[in-house]
Short mmCIF file of C-alpha atoms in Angstrom, two decimals:
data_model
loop_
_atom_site.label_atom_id
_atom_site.label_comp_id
_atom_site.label_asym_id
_atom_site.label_seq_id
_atom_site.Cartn_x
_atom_site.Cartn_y
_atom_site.Cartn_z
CA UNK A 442 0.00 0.00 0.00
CA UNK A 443 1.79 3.63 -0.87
CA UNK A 444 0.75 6.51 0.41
CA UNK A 445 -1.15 8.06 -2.92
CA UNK A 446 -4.67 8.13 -1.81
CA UNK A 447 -5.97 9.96 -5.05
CA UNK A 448 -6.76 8.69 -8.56
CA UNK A 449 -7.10 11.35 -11.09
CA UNK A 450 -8.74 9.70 -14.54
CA UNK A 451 -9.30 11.26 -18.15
CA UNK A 452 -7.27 12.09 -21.02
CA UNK A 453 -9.06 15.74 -20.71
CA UNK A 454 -7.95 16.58 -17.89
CA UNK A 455 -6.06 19.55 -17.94
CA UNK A 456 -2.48 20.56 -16.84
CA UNK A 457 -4.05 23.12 -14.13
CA UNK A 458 -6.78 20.87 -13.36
CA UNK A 459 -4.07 18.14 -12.53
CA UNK A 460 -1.47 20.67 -10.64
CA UNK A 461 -4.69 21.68 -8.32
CA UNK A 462 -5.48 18.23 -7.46
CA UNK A 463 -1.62 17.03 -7.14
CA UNK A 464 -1.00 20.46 -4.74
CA UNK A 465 -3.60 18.90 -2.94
CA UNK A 466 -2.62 14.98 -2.27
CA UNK A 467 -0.41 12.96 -3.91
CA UNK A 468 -2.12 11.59 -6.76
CA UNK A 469 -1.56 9.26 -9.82
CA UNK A 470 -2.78 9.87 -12.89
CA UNK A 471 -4.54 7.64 -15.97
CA UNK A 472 -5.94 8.76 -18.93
CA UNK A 473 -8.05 5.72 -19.58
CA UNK A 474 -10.35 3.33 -17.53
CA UNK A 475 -8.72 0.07 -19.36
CA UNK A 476 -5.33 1.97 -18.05
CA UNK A 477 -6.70 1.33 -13.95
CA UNK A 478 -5.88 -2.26 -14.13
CA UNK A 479 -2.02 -1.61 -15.26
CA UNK A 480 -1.40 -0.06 -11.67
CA UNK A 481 0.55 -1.80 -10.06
CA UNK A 482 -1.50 -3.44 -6.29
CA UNK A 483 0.20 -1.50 -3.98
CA UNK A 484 -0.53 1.89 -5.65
CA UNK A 485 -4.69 0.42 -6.21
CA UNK A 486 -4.32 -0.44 -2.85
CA UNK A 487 -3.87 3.46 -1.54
CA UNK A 488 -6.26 5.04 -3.78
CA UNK A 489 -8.87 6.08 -1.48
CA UNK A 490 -10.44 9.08 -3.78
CA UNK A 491 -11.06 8.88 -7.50
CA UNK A 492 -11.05 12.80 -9.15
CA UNK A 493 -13.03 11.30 -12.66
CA UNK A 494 -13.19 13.31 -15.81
CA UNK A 495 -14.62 11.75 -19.19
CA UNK A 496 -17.89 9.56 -20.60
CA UNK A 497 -16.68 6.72 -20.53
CA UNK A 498 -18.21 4.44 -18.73
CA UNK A 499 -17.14 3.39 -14.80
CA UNK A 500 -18.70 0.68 -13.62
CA UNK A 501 -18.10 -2.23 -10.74
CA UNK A 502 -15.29 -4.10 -12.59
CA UNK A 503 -12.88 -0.88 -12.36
CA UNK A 504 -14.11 0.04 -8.74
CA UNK A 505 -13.26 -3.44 -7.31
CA UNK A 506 -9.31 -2.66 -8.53
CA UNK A 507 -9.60 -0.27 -5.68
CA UNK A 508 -10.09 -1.80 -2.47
CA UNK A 509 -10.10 1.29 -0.39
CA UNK A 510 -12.08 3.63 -2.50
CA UNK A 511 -14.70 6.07 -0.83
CA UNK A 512 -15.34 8.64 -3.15
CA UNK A 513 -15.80 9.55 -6.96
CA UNK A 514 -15.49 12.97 -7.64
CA UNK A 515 -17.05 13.34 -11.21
CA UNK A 516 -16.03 16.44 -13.58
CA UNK A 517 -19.25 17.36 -14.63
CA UNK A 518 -23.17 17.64 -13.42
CA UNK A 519 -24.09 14.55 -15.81
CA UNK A 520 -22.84 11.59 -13.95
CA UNK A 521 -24.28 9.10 -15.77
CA UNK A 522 -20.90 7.62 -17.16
CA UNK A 523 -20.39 6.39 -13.58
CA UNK A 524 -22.78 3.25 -12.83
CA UNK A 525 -24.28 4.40 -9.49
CA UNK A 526 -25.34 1.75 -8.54
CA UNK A 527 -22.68 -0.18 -8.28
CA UNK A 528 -20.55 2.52 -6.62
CA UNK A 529 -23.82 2.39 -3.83
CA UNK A 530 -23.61 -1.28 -3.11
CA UNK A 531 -19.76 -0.87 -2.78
CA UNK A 532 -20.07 1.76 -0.13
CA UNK A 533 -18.37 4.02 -2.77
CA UNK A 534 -19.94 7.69 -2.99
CA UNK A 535 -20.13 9.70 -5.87
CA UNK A 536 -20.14 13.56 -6.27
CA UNK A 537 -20.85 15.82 -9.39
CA UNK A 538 -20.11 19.65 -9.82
CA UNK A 539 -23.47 20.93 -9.84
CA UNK A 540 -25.00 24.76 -10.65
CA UNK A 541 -21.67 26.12 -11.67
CA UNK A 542 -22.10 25.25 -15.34
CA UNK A 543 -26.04 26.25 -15.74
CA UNK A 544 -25.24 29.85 -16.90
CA UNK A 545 -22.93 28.16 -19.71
CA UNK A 546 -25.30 25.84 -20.94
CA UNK A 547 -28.13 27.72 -21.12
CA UNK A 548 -26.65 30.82 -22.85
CA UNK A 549 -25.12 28.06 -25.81
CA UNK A 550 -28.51 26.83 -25.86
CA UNK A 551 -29.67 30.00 -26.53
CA UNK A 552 -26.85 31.17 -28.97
CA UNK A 553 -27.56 28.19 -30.78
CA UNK A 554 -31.42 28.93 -31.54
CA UNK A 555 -30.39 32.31 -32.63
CA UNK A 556 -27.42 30.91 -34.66
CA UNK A 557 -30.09 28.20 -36.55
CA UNK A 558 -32.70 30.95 -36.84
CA UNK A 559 -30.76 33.31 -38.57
CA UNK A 560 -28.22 31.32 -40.29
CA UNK A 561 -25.33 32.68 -38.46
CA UNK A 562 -22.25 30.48 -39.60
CA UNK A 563 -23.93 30.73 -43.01
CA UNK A 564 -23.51 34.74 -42.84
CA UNK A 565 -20.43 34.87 -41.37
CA UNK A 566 -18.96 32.78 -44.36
CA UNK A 567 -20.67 34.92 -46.67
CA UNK A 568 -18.97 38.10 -45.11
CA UNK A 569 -15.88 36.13 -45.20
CA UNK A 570 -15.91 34.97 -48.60
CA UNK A 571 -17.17 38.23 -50.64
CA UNK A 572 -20.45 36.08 -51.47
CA UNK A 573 -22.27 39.11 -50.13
CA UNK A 574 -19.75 41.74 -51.82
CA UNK A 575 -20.77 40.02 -54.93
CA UNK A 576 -24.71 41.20 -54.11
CA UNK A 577 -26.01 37.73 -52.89
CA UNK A 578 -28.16 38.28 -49.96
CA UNK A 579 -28.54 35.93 -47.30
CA UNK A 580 -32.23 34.48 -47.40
CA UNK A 581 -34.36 35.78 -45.16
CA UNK A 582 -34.44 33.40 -42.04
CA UNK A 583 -36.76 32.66 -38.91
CA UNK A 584 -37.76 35.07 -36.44
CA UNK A 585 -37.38 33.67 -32.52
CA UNK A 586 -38.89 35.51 -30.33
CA UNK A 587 -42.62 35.22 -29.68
CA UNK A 588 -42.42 32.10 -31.11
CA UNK A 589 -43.44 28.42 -28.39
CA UNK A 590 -40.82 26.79 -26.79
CA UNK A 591 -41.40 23.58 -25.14
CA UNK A 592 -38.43 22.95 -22.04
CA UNK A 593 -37.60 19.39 -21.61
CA UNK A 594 -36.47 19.03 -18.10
CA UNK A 595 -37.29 21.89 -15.38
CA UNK A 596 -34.36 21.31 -13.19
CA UNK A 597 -31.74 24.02 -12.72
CA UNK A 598 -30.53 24.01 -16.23
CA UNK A 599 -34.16 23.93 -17.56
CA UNK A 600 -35.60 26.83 -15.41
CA UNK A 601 -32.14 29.04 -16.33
CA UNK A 602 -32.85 28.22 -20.27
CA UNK A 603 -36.64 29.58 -19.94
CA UNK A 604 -35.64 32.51 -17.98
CA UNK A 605 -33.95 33.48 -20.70
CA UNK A 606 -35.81 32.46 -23.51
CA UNK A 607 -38.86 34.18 -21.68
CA UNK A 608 -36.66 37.64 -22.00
CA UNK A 609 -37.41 36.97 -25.94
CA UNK A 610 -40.95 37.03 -25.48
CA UNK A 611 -41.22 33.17 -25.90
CA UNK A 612 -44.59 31.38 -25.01
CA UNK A 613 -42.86 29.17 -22.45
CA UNK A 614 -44.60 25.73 -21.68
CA UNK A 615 -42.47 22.61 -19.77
CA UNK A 616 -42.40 19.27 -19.19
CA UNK A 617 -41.41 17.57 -15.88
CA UNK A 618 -42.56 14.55 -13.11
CA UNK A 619 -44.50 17.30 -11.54
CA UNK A 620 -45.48 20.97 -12.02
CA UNK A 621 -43.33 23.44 -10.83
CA UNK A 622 -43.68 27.43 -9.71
CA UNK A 623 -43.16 29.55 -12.82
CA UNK A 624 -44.46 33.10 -13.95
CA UNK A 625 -47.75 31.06 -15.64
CA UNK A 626 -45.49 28.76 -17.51
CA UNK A 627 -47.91 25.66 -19.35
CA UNK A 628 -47.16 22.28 -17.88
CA UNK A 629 -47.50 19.43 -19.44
CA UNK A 630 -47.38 15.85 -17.95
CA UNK A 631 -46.82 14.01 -21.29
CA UNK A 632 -44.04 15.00 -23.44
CA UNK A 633 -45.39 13.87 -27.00
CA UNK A 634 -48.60 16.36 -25.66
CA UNK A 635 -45.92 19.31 -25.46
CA UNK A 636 -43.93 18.44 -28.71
CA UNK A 637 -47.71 18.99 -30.45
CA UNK A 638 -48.13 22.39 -29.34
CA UNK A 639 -44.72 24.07 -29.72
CA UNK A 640 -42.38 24.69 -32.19
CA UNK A 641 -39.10 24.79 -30.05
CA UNK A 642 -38.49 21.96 -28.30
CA UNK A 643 -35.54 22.09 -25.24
CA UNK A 644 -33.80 19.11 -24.12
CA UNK A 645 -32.49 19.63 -21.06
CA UNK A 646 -32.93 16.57 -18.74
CA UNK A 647 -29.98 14.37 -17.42
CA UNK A 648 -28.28 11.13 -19.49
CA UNK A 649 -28.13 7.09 -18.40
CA UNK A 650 -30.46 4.41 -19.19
CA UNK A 651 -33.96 6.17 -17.39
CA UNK A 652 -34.15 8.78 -19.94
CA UNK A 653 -32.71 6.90 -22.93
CA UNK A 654 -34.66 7.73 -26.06
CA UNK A 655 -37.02 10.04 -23.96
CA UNK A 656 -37.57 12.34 -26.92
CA UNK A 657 -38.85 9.52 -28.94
CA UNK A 658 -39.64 9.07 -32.88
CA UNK A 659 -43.43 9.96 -31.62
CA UNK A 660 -42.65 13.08 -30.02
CA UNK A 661 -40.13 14.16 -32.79
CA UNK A 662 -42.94 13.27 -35.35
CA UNK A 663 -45.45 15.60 -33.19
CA UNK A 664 -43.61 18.54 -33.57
CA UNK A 665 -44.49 18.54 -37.04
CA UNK A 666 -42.46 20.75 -40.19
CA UNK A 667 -41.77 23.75 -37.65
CA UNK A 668 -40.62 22.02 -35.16
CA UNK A 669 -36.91 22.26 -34.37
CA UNK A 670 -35.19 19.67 -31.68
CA UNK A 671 -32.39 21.51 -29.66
CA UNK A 672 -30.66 19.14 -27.44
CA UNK A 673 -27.97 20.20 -24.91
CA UNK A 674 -28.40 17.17 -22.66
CA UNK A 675 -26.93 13.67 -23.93
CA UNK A 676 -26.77 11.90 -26.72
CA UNK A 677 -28.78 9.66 -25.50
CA UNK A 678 -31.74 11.38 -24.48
CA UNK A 679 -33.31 11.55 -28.05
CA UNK A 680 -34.06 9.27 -30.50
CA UNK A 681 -31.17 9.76 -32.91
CA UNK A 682 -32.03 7.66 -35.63
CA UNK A 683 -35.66 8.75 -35.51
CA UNK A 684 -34.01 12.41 -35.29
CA UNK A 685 -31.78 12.11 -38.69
CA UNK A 686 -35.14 10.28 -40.57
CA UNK A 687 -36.93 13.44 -39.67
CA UNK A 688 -34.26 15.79 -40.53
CA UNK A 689 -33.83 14.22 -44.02
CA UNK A 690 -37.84 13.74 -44.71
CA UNK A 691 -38.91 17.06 -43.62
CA UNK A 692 -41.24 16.40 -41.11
CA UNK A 693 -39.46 18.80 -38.86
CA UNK A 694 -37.70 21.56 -39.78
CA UNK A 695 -34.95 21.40 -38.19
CA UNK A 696 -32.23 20.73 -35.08
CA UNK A 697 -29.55 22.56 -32.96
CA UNK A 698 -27.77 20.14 -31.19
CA UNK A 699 -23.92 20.13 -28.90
CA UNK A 700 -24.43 16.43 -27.87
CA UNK A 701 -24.54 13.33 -29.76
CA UNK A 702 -24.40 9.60 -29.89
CA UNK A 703 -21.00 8.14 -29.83
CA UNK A 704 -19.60 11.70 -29.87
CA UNK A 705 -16.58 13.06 -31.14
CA UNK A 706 -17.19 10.38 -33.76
CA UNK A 707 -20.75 11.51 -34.56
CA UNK A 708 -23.76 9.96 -37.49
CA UNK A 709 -21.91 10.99 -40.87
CA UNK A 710 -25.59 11.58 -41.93
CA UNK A 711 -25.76 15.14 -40.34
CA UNK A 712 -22.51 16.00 -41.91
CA UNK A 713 -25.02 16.36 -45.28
CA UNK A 714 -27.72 18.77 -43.43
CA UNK A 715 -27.87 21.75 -44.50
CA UNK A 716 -31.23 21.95 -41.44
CA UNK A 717 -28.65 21.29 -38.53
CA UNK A 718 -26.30 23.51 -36.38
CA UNK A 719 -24.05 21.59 -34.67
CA UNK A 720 -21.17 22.02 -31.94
CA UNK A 721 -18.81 19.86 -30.42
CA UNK A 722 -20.30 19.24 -27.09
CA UNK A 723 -18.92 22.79 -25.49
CA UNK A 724 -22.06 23.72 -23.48
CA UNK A 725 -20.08 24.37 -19.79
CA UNK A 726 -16.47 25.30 -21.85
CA UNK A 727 -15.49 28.14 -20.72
CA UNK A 728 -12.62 29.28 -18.76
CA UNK A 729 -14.74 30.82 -15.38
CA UNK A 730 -16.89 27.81 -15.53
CA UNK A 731 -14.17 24.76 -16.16
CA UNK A 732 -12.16 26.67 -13.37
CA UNK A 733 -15.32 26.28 -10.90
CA UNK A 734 -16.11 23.38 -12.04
CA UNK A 735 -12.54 22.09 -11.43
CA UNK A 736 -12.33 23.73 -7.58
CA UNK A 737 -16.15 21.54 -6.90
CA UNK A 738 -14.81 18.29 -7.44
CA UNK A 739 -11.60 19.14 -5.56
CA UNK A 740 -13.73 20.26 -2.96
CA UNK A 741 -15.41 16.70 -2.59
CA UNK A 742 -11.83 15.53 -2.67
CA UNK A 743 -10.92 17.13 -0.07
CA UNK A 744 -14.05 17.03 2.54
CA UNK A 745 -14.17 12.93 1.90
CA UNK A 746 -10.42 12.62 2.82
CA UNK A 747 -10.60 15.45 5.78
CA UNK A 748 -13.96 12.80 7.09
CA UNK A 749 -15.98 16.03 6.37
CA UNK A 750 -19.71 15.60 4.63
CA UNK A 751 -19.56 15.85 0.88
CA UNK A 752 -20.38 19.29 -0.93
CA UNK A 753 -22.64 17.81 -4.04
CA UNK A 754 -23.06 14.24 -3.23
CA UNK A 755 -25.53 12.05 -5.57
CA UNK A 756 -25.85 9.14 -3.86
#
């Protein structure tokens, strides 16, 4: 057994993200799960605190390689890389870096309505490229505001997207496992109900197997040829394949979307849509937010190894 009671895990992880953690314990460092088991015992052995960064997924099989572990610290408010269970019936707890990152994601998800409503990349390259010099003009596009927006998910992220989207004069209605307080907001119990009587519709409710496919083919199809998908959630939260047939066919009108399925590696079939704006998965990437992010999940770090109650714990 050595004396290195943290494991810090993810290729992503950043130089200053690592120094912070390593100023704080000594720590190893992996850049892949598979890379756990090439430890050698003694080192597994000490690692009482896991600082976890990445989707992929962490499940029982890599936790039992650690015999002391307490805590995993995930990088991130989505946890659902990290099978929770498991990490529950080991006596393992696991923390996320919650609230930080919700004025991030909901100003992307906002910048990227605007961006697919008035062709934004599409302009810029025009400016760029003397299309517009030559007299072209740009279509004329869709107006946002005062148009329906249907929210997804009223948790933190949810509720910070409609505030803002209500500043543009949006008819806001949600969806959620039970009604919430809002400035006369329309709830709706069933999804597939809400997709029918908006023209935005907001994904903004967490990853893992309970909401896989949540935003199914039949709730796509009820949004009819207005309806654009914007999904800043997971991957997995929508109906992908149901998502590209629509986006090909026409029976929506569009998507805006920063997460995918099997992501960086994404569908080749969107790189043909010209009724998609896409982005690589950057909805809490900025500099404040990373940073605050970073200092949450050392925080958990720290109060687990100091025998002090965790600051975000999940389970």
């Amino acid at each position: 057994m050595t004396d290195t009671p943290l494991l810090i895990v993810g290729a992503s992880v950043t130089d200053e993200e690592r120094a912070r953690l390593d100023a704080a314990y000594p720590s190893v460092f992996v850049a892949t799960n598979a890379d756990m088991a090439n430890l050698d015992a003694a080192t597994r052995q000490g690692i009482k605190a896991m600082a976890y960064k990445g989707h992929d997924p962490l499940g029982g099989d890599q936790m039992d390689l650690f015999e002391n572990l307490g805590v995993i610290a995930n990088f991130g408010v989505g946890y659902d890389a990290i099978d929770v269970d498991a990490a529950t019936a080991r006596g393992i707890k696991v923390t996320n870096t919650p609230d930080v990152l919700n004025d991030d994601v909901a100003d992307l998800t906002v910048g990227m309505m605007l961006a697919y409503a008035r062709d934004l990349v599409r302009g810029d390259a025009w400016v760029r490229d003397g299309t517009w010099a030559s007299g072209k003009a740009l279509p004329l596009n869709r107006k946002m505001s005062g148009a329906s927006v249907g929210i997804v998910g009223m948790g933190r992220i949810g509720r910070d997207i409609a505030d803002r989207l209500a500043a543009f004069k949006m008819d806001i209605h949600y969806h959620a496992r039970s009604e919430k307080e809002t400035p006369n907001w329309t709830y709706h119990a069933d999804v597939v109900e809400m997709a029918k009587a908006v023209d935005w519709l907001v994904i903004a409710i967490v990853g893992g197997e309970s909401t896989r496919n949540y935003v199914s083919k039949e709730c796509i199809e009820a949004l009819g040829p207005r309806g654009v998908v914007v999904n800043i959630s997971r991957g997995t939260t929508v109906d992908e394949s149901a998502l590209l047939d629509a986006l090909e066919q026409g029976t929506i009108e569009g998507a805006a979307l920063d997460v995918f399925l099997g992501e960086p590696k994404i569908n080749e079939r969107f790189y043909a849509l010209k009724n998609v704006h896409l982005q690589p998965h950057q909805g809490s990437a900025t500099v404040e937010t990373r940073r605050a992010m970073a200092e949450v999940q050392l925080s958990n770090v720290v109060a687990f190894l100091e025998g002090r109650d965790l600051v975000t714990p999940v389970n």
